[in-house]
Amino acid sequence: MNKVVSNADEAIKDIEDGMTLMLGGFGLCGLPEKCIAALVRKNVKGLTCISNNAGVDDFGIGLMLKKRQVKKMISSYVGENAEFERQLLSGELEVELIPQGTLATRCMAAGYGMPAIFTPAGIGTEVAEGKEIRNFNGKDYLMELAFEADFAIVKAWKGDTMGNLVYRSTARNFNPLMAMAGKITIAEVEELVEPGELDPDHIHTPGIYVHRIFKGFDYEKRIEQRTVR
Amino acid sequence: MLDKEGIAKRIAKEIKDGFYVNLGIGIPTLVANYIPEGMEVVLQSENGLLGIGPFPFAGEEDPDTINAGKQTITMLSGSAVFDSAMSFGMIRARKVNLTILGAMEVAENGDIASWKIPGKMVKGMGGAMDLVASAENIIVAMQHVNKAGESKLLAKCSLPLTGINCVKKIVTELAVLDVLPDGGFKLLERAPGVSVEQIRNSTAGRLIVDGEIPEMVV
């Protein structure tokens, strides 16, 4: 039951061109920055990335965009990335923008073994085009399918060698949902501990969902909008 | 005429004791500064937090603790964090009492457009589509006219929609208006020094003016 790998490069070694990846994080917060750096080093191409945002020009998924490793982004908000906007408007990059709650819940559905969800988000908008609509109690809902991803890559605060994970503060965001949703889930953590050191009552992601785990060193944790009193 | 702070101040009067409130990016964020003293209000941030505290002091920023605008923030006693699915779960299940957000256009039937200008600007809808599709009580904070001087209160939105038949109230630099269930912008209050005529000239959609319109108290 030891899921520990030595580093990010080993964790992502079998990620291949054309695969679909989920990447945790909200903006740059709770971002699996070590695995993204390894993906940039490996230079895998033609990726479909499911992630709430697309990073900024020089950090996060922005680094993969710059090297043209991404064929398609599935995100809810991409406003912080000029290179992304350029590739999108020029047609180099395929993009599917979907409501944030839909994105989160389609990950959750995958992890809960449910093929689809119904949500009112997007009814009457271009998001609804081509999708099945069902009426429940007088209100219309869109049917949205659970995501399928070859790999889910998440960042947690602490994890143990069995893959149990604990997140910190708002760096939790999409991470536990994506952790549940990958065919193979990779977790990078700031602190890797032995079984028994995490309180079972405090575990956010049970290890059953996690296949590989490693400790990342020297997290940069870049702040996107430093705001002070 | 109101400035951005004035719009925020006026909207703050719509908040009631005990409310859970989601504030969007821009003018709505400023509303937090004007919640009346003594009122207990919990602010929800859709990236997964209830109980948004003030911005941190310089040197105390925590990269793991941000709001939906990705700004560094602090937490309060009684704050709670959760994942993004639960965050939109509480929105969809109508546990959040009031949603305040910005818009590019609002139509007289309550439609809102706020996320895309085809061929020009593509930022994405973020959580706005989820919020407007589920929230019972939606107030839009925006300028009455755009930078080109064109009205943002229209008979029909020209930009891609964020949601349909959902906006209940609008507060602009000129006025407070209700969006009536049967359609139309009902003028409730004028901003200080603004005439009904000025509001009429800045409103492209159907404006309903019923009797004497009071000047708002900010």
XYZ file of C-alpha atoms in Angstrom:
447
model
C 0.000 0.000 0.000
C 2.998 2.305 -0.317
C 2.141 4.823 -3.026
C 5.192 7.001 -2.622
C 7.194 7.994 -5.667
C 10.413 9.939 -5.454
C 9.500 13.093 -7.348
C 7.269 14.808 -9.904
C 9.170 13.443 -12.911
C 8.616 9.870 -11.737
C 4.970 10.588 -10.882
C 4.157 11.789 -14.414
C 6.493 9.472 -16.342
C 3.695 7.638 -18.191
C 1.650 10.720 -19.119
C 1.655 10.678 -22.899
C 0.786 12.974 -25.782
C -2.926 13.477 -26.314
C -4.054 12.533 -22.804
C -6.694 14.298 -20.716
C -5.493 15.743 -17.406
C -7.276 17.321 -14.477
C -5.218 19.917 -12.623
C -6.309 21.186 -9.211
C -6.127 24.764 -7.984
C -8.068 28.015 -8.134
C -5.929 30.558 -9.918
C -2.461 29.856 -8.578
C -3.799 28.805 -5.163
C -3.454 25.089 -4.435
C -1.790 24.507 -7.781
C 0.259 21.303 -8.334
C 3.250 23.387 -9.329
C 5.833 20.574 -9.132
C 3.935 18.318 -11.553
C 3.297 21.208 -13.942
C 7.027 21.929 -13.986
C 7.679 18.236 -14.710
C 5.112 18.224 -17.531
C 6.872 21.234 -19.058
C 10.228 19.377 -18.785
C 8.774 16.211 -20.344
C 7.238 18.363 -23.085
C 4.203 16.126 -23.644
C 1.960 17.616 -26.283
C -1.626 17.645 -27.445
C -2.998 17.621 -23.903
C -6.561 18.316 -22.890
C -6.446 20.098 -19.532
C -9.417 20.377 -17.209
C -8.640 23.129 -14.717
C -10.622 26.056 -13.367
C -8.104 28.554 -14.745
C -5.237 28.575 -17.193
C -2.555 30.029 -14.963
C -0.809 33.311 -15.685
C 1.668 33.999 -18.480
C 4.693 32.749 -16.585
C 3.314 30.358 -13.966
C 0.940 27.430 -13.679
C -0.663 26.069 -16.833
C 0.497 29.260 -18.560
C 3.935 27.615 -18.771
C 2.448 24.675 -20.695
C 0.498 27.004 -22.969
C 3.638 28.915 -23.832
C 5.259 25.669 -25.057
C 2.109 24.777 -27.027
C 1.620 21.586 -25.051
C -2.105 22.125 -24.641
C -4.538 21.299 -27.408
C -7.670 22.025 -25.447
C -8.521 23.781 -22.175
C -11.694 23.130 -20.226
C -12.002 25.964 -17.702
C -14.421 28.445 -16.165
C -12.309 31.595 -16.065
C -9.178 32.433 -18.010
C -9.004 36.206 -17.651
C -5.532 36.375 -16.168
C -3.574 35.035 -19.131
C -2.755 37.157 -22.183
C -1.067 34.285 -24.067
C -4.162 32.159 -23.516
C -6.432 34.869 -24.880
C -4.161 35.313 -27.889
C -4.119 31.566 -28.707
C -7.853 31.375 -28.221
C -8.755 34.357 -30.393
C -6.355 33.184 -33.125
C -7.888 29.694 -33.065
C -4.644 27.892 -32.100
C -6.148 26.637 -28.879
C -9.455 24.873 -28.441
C -11.339 26.078 -25.396
C -14.468 24.957 -23.653
C -15.636 27.476 -21.074
C -18.075 26.064 -18.560
C -19.641 27.388 -15.364
C -17.446 26.951 -12.312
C -20.020 25.007 -10.311
C -20.623 22.729 -13.282
C -16.890 22.113 -13.580
C -16.624 21.214 -9.892
C -19.693 19.021 -9.885
C -18.705 17.138 -13.056
C -15.484 16.190 -11.227
C -17.465 15.211 -8.149
C -19.850 13.077 -10.210
C -16.908 11.136 -11.657
C -15.573 10.452 -8.168
C -18.994 9.359 -6.940
C -19.578 7.029 -9.886
C -22.466 9.044 -11.302
C -22.588 9.499 -15.085
C -24.250 12.918 -15.101
C -25.642 15.783 -13.063
C -28.481 18.257 -13.595
C -27.810 21.929 -13.023
C -29.671 25.147 -13.855
C -26.374 26.925 -14.658
C -26.285 27.904 -18.310
C -29.980 27.475 -19.092
C -30.913 29.948 -21.838
C -27.257 30.610 -22.722
C -24.832 29.255 -25.297
C -23.605 26.763 -22.667
C -26.904 24.903 -23.109
C -26.515 24.440 -26.871
C -26.854 20.786 -27.857
C -27.425 19.564 -24.325
C -30.368 17.669 -22.907
C -32.721 19.769 -20.779
C -35.009 18.244 -18.162
C -37.701 19.990 -16.187
C -37.987 19.207 -12.474
C -40.669 20.913 -10.391
C -41.212 23.606 -12.994
C -37.572 24.562 -13.469
C -35.260 23.662 -16.348
C -31.958 21.893 -15.735
C -29.093 21.006 -18.063
C -27.724 17.507 -18.098
C -23.949 17.675 -17.768
C -21.761 14.584 -17.998
C -19.199 13.411 -15.478
C -15.649 14.121 -16.623
C -13.287 11.398 -17.713
C -9.604 12.027 -17.229
C -6.547 9.823 -17.706
C -4.779 11.558 -14.850
C -5.838 13.850 -12.046
C -3.022 15.911 -10.553
C -3.655 17.576 -7.226
C -1.810 19.479 -4.537
C -2.455 18.839 -0.848
C -0.936 20.243 2.320
C -0.252 16.919 4.027
C -0.501 13.348 2.926
C 0.538 9.972 4.236
C 2.202 7.112 2.404
C -1.207 5.437 1.932
C -2.393 8.457 -0.057
C -4.700 10.024 2.526
C -4.763 13.784 1.994
C -5.425 16.955 3.966
C -5.723 20.360 2.293
C -5.108 23.765 3.812
C -7.418 26.797 3.708
C -8.787 27.839 0.307
C -6.035 25.824 -1.410
C -8.561 23.014 -1.101
C -10.862 24.268 -3.923
C -10.989 21.746 -6.798
C -8.278 19.455 -5.445
C -10.378 16.915 -3.502
C -12.919 16.741 -6.339
C -10.326 16.085 -8.997
C -8.474 13.673 -6.723
C -11.580 11.474 -6.819
C -12.017 11.734 -10.556
C -8.829 10.583 -12.290
C -8.214 7.092 -13.637
C -4.846 7.644 -12.021
C -4.496 10.320 -9.363
C -1.183 11.921 -8.488
C -0.902 13.970 -5.298
C 1.957 16.307 -4.484
C 2.188 17.361 -0.851
C 4.126 19.784 1.284
C 4.473 17.260 4.100
C 4.571 13.487 3.640
C 3.972 11.529 6.840
C 3.617 7.924 8.005
C 0.206 6.243 8.398
C -1.259 7.147 11.775
C 0.136 10.643 11.831
C -2.974 12.133 10.235
C -6.157 12.101 12.299
C -8.681 9.882 10.400
C -11.378 12.428 11.285
C -9.476 15.187 9.506
C -8.770 13.461 6.200
C -10.350 15.204 3.208
C -9.404 12.694 0.489
C -9.244 9.019 1.502
C -6.215 7.238 0.065
C -8.321 4.878 -2.052
C -8.583 7.687 -4.615
C -4.852 8.371 -4.726
C -2.391 6.233 -6.684
C 0.878 8.135 -6.400
C 2.128 10.611 -3.844
C 5.336 12.571 -3.370
C 6.711 15.378 -1.311
C 7.447 18.565 -3.237
C 10.228 20.843 -2.039
C 10.504 24.635 -2.001
C 6.969 25.543 -3.009
C 6.844 28.925 -4.660
C 3.095 29.426 -3.982
C 2.935 32.532 -6.096
C 0.258 35.081 -5.171
C -1.800 36.397 -8.067
C -3.385 39.473 -6.469
C -1.395 40.478 -3.408
C -3.794 42.723 -1.513
C -3.167 44.232 1.900
C -4.958 46.521 4.315
C -24.588 61.000 -9.318
C -22.917 58.250 -7.314
C -19.329 57.077 -7.535
C -18.433 53.406 -7.143
C -18.283 53.738 -3.372
C -21.709 55.356 -3.417
C -23.185 52.474 -5.390
C -21.652 50.037 -2.899
C -23.000 52.075 0.035
C -26.514 52.086 -1.381
C -26.448 48.328 -2.051
C -25.283 47.676 1.504
C -28.706 48.916 2.642
C -30.266 45.842 0.997
C -28.387 43.516 3.323
C -30.242 42.214 6.354
C -28.992 40.892 9.667
C -28.138 37.193 9.459
C -27.679 37.137 5.676
C -25.173 34.948 3.866
C -24.013 37.073 0.923
C -21.953 36.384 -2.181
C -20.159 39.443 -3.536
C -18.830 39.471 -7.093
C -15.666 41.122 -8.331
C -15.486 44.908 -8.783
C -18.030 47.275 -7.200
C -19.744 44.378 -5.336
C -16.521 43.685 -3.422
C -16.704 47.243 -2.020
C -20.085 46.524 -0.433
C -18.274 44.638 2.342
C -16.931 47.989 3.606
C -20.434 49.380 4.237
C -22.241 46.608 6.078
C -24.005 48.427 8.922
C -22.389 48.270 12.328
C -23.816 45.588 14.601
C -25.182 43.517 11.748
C -24.038 39.921 11.499
C -23.421 39.062 7.874
C -21.364 36.152 6.542
C -19.670 36.645 3.175
C -19.321 33.650 0.900
C -16.456 33.294 -1.539
C -17.184 30.753 -4.249
C -13.652 29.356 -4.248
C -14.668 27.733 -0.971
C -14.970 29.999 2.052
C -17.663 31.306 4.363
C -16.578 34.218 6.523
C -14.295 36.432 4.428
C -12.188 38.624 6.678
C -10.374 41.869 5.871
C -7.289 42.016 3.667
C -4.149 40.997 5.594
C -1.561 43.448 6.872
C 1.558 43.668 4.696
C 3.828 40.741 5.517
C 0.963 38.562 6.720
C -0.339 37.451 3.301
C -1.104 33.731 3.099
C -0.950 32.383 -0.478
C -3.346 29.583 0.519
C -6.049 32.033 1.632
C -7.635 34.011 -1.185
C -11.052 35.206 -2.311
C -12.745 34.514 -5.642
C -10.954 37.546 -7.091
C -7.679 35.793 -6.151
C -6.855 38.552 -3.657
C -5.146 37.643 -0.416
C -7.614 37.826 2.466
C -7.893 36.746 6.079
C -10.375 34.523 7.867
C -12.568 35.382 10.819
C -13.522 33.460 13.956
C -16.189 31.112 12.715
C -14.957 30.957 9.122
C -15.300 27.657 7.281
C -13.539 26.296 4.195
C -14.845 23.668 1.799
C -14.334 22.394 -1.708
C -15.694 23.991 -4.886
C -18.528 21.477 -5.328
C -19.899 22.213 -1.867
C -19.466 25.922 -2.497
C -21.753 25.774 -5.521
C -23.925 23.230 -3.751
C -24.871 25.832 -1.144
C -25.469 28.354 -3.933
C -27.649 25.960 -5.939
C -29.552 24.903 -2.839
C -30.334 28.572 -2.145
C -28.603 28.759 1.213
C -26.965 32.021 0.128
C -29.474 34.811 0.734
C -28.168 37.523 -1.552
C -25.941 37.678 -4.608
C -24.456 40.970 -5.760
C -22.626 41.036 -9.070
C -21.591 43.228 -11.946
C -22.885 43.112 -15.521
C -22.217 44.421 -19.013
C -25.928 44.451 -19.906
C -29.260 43.779 -18.198
C -32.499 43.352 -20.130
C -35.956 44.460 -19.006
C -36.948 40.791 -18.544
C -34.097 40.227 -16.073
C -31.632 38.621 -18.509
C -28.001 39.387 -17.789
C -24.869 39.413 -19.971
C -21.532 39.636 -18.229
C -18.943 37.195 -19.497
C -18.051 37.561 -23.140
C -17.704 40.031 -25.991
C -17.473 37.837 -29.088
C -14.184 38.230 -30.937
C -12.867 40.746 -28.410
C -12.901 39.597 -24.844
C -13.030 36.055 -23.553
C -12.502 35.701 -19.860
C -15.076 33.098 -19.009
C -18.130 33.021 -16.811
C -16.420 31.783 -13.658
C -19.152 31.189 -11.104
C -21.540 33.819 -12.473
C -23.752 31.412 -14.437
C -24.178 29.154 -11.423
C -24.971 32.130 -9.205
C -27.559 33.757 -11.450
C -29.257 30.447 -12.279
C -29.873 29.611 -8.641
C -29.913 32.707 -6.468
C -33.320 34.002 -5.407
C -32.173 37.500 -4.754
C -29.832 39.043 -7.294
C -28.731 42.665 -7.302
C -26.638 44.002 -10.161
C -24.152 46.773 -9.443
C -23.022 48.550 -12.579
C -22.670 51.796 -14.483
C -25.876 52.881 -16.197
C -24.091 53.471 -19.530
C -20.940 51.927 -20.991
C -17.728 53.728 -21.932
C -19.186 54.534 -25.347
C -22.110 56.258 -23.632
C -24.615 53.535 -24.571
C -27.225 52.333 -22.124
C -26.589 49.025 -20.362
C -30.282 48.694 -19.431
C -31.790 47.297 -22.592
C -34.969 45.854 -24.064
C -32.911 42.816 -24.997
C -29.262 41.927 -24.304
C -26.978 42.083 -27.332
C -24.091 40.137 -25.782
C -24.050 36.392 -24.981
C -26.187 35.764 -21.899
C -25.022 34.692 -18.470
C -28.539 33.861 -17.313
C -32.194 34.511 -18.062
C -35.012 36.196 -16.090
C -32.902 36.421 -12.974
C -31.951 40.004 -12.063
C -34.289 41.494 -9.440
C -32.705 44.851 -8.719
C -30.134 47.179 -10.268
C -28.141 49.909 -8.587
C -26.235 52.309 -10.851
C -24.598 55.714 -10.466
C -27.937 57.236 -11.481
C -30.685 55.129 -9.957
C -32.127 52.176 -8.097
C -34.481 50.110 -10.224
C -36.492 46.941 -9.815
C -36.828 44.515 -12.685
C -40.531 43.688 -12.704
C -41.653 40.053 -13.035
C -43.650 40.989 -16.145
C -40.768 42.996 -17.581
C -39.628 46.603 -17.381
C -37.306 48.650 -15.203
C -39.298 50.264 -12.408
C -37.573 53.391 -11.179
C -37.438 53.398 -7.369
C -34.896 56.055 -6.452
C -32.813 58.753 -8.116
C -29.179 59.333 -7.181
C -28.536 62.716 -5.514
C -28.811 65.515 -8.072
C -30.034 63.244 -10.882
C -33.335 63.936 -12.623
C -35.885 61.417 -13.897
C -35.211 62.841 -17.355
C -31.505 62.002 -17.111
C -32.362 58.443 -16.108
C -34.862 58.151 -18.916
C -32.248 59.333 -21.441
C -29.774 56.720 -20.169
C -32.194 53.789 -20.160
C -32.780 52.064 -23.511
C -35.184 49.452 -22.127
C -38.710 50.156 -20.896
C -38.550 52.492 -17.912
C -41.556 52.622 -15.619
C -41.906 55.842 -13.672
C -44.781 55.760 -11.247
C -45.512 59.005 -9.369
C -42.894 61.048 -7.539
C -39.444 59.346 -7.483
C -37.544 60.050 -4.253
C -33.875 60.906 -4.131
C -31.926 58.080 -2.526
C -30.413 58.447 0.912
C -26.820 57.217 0.878
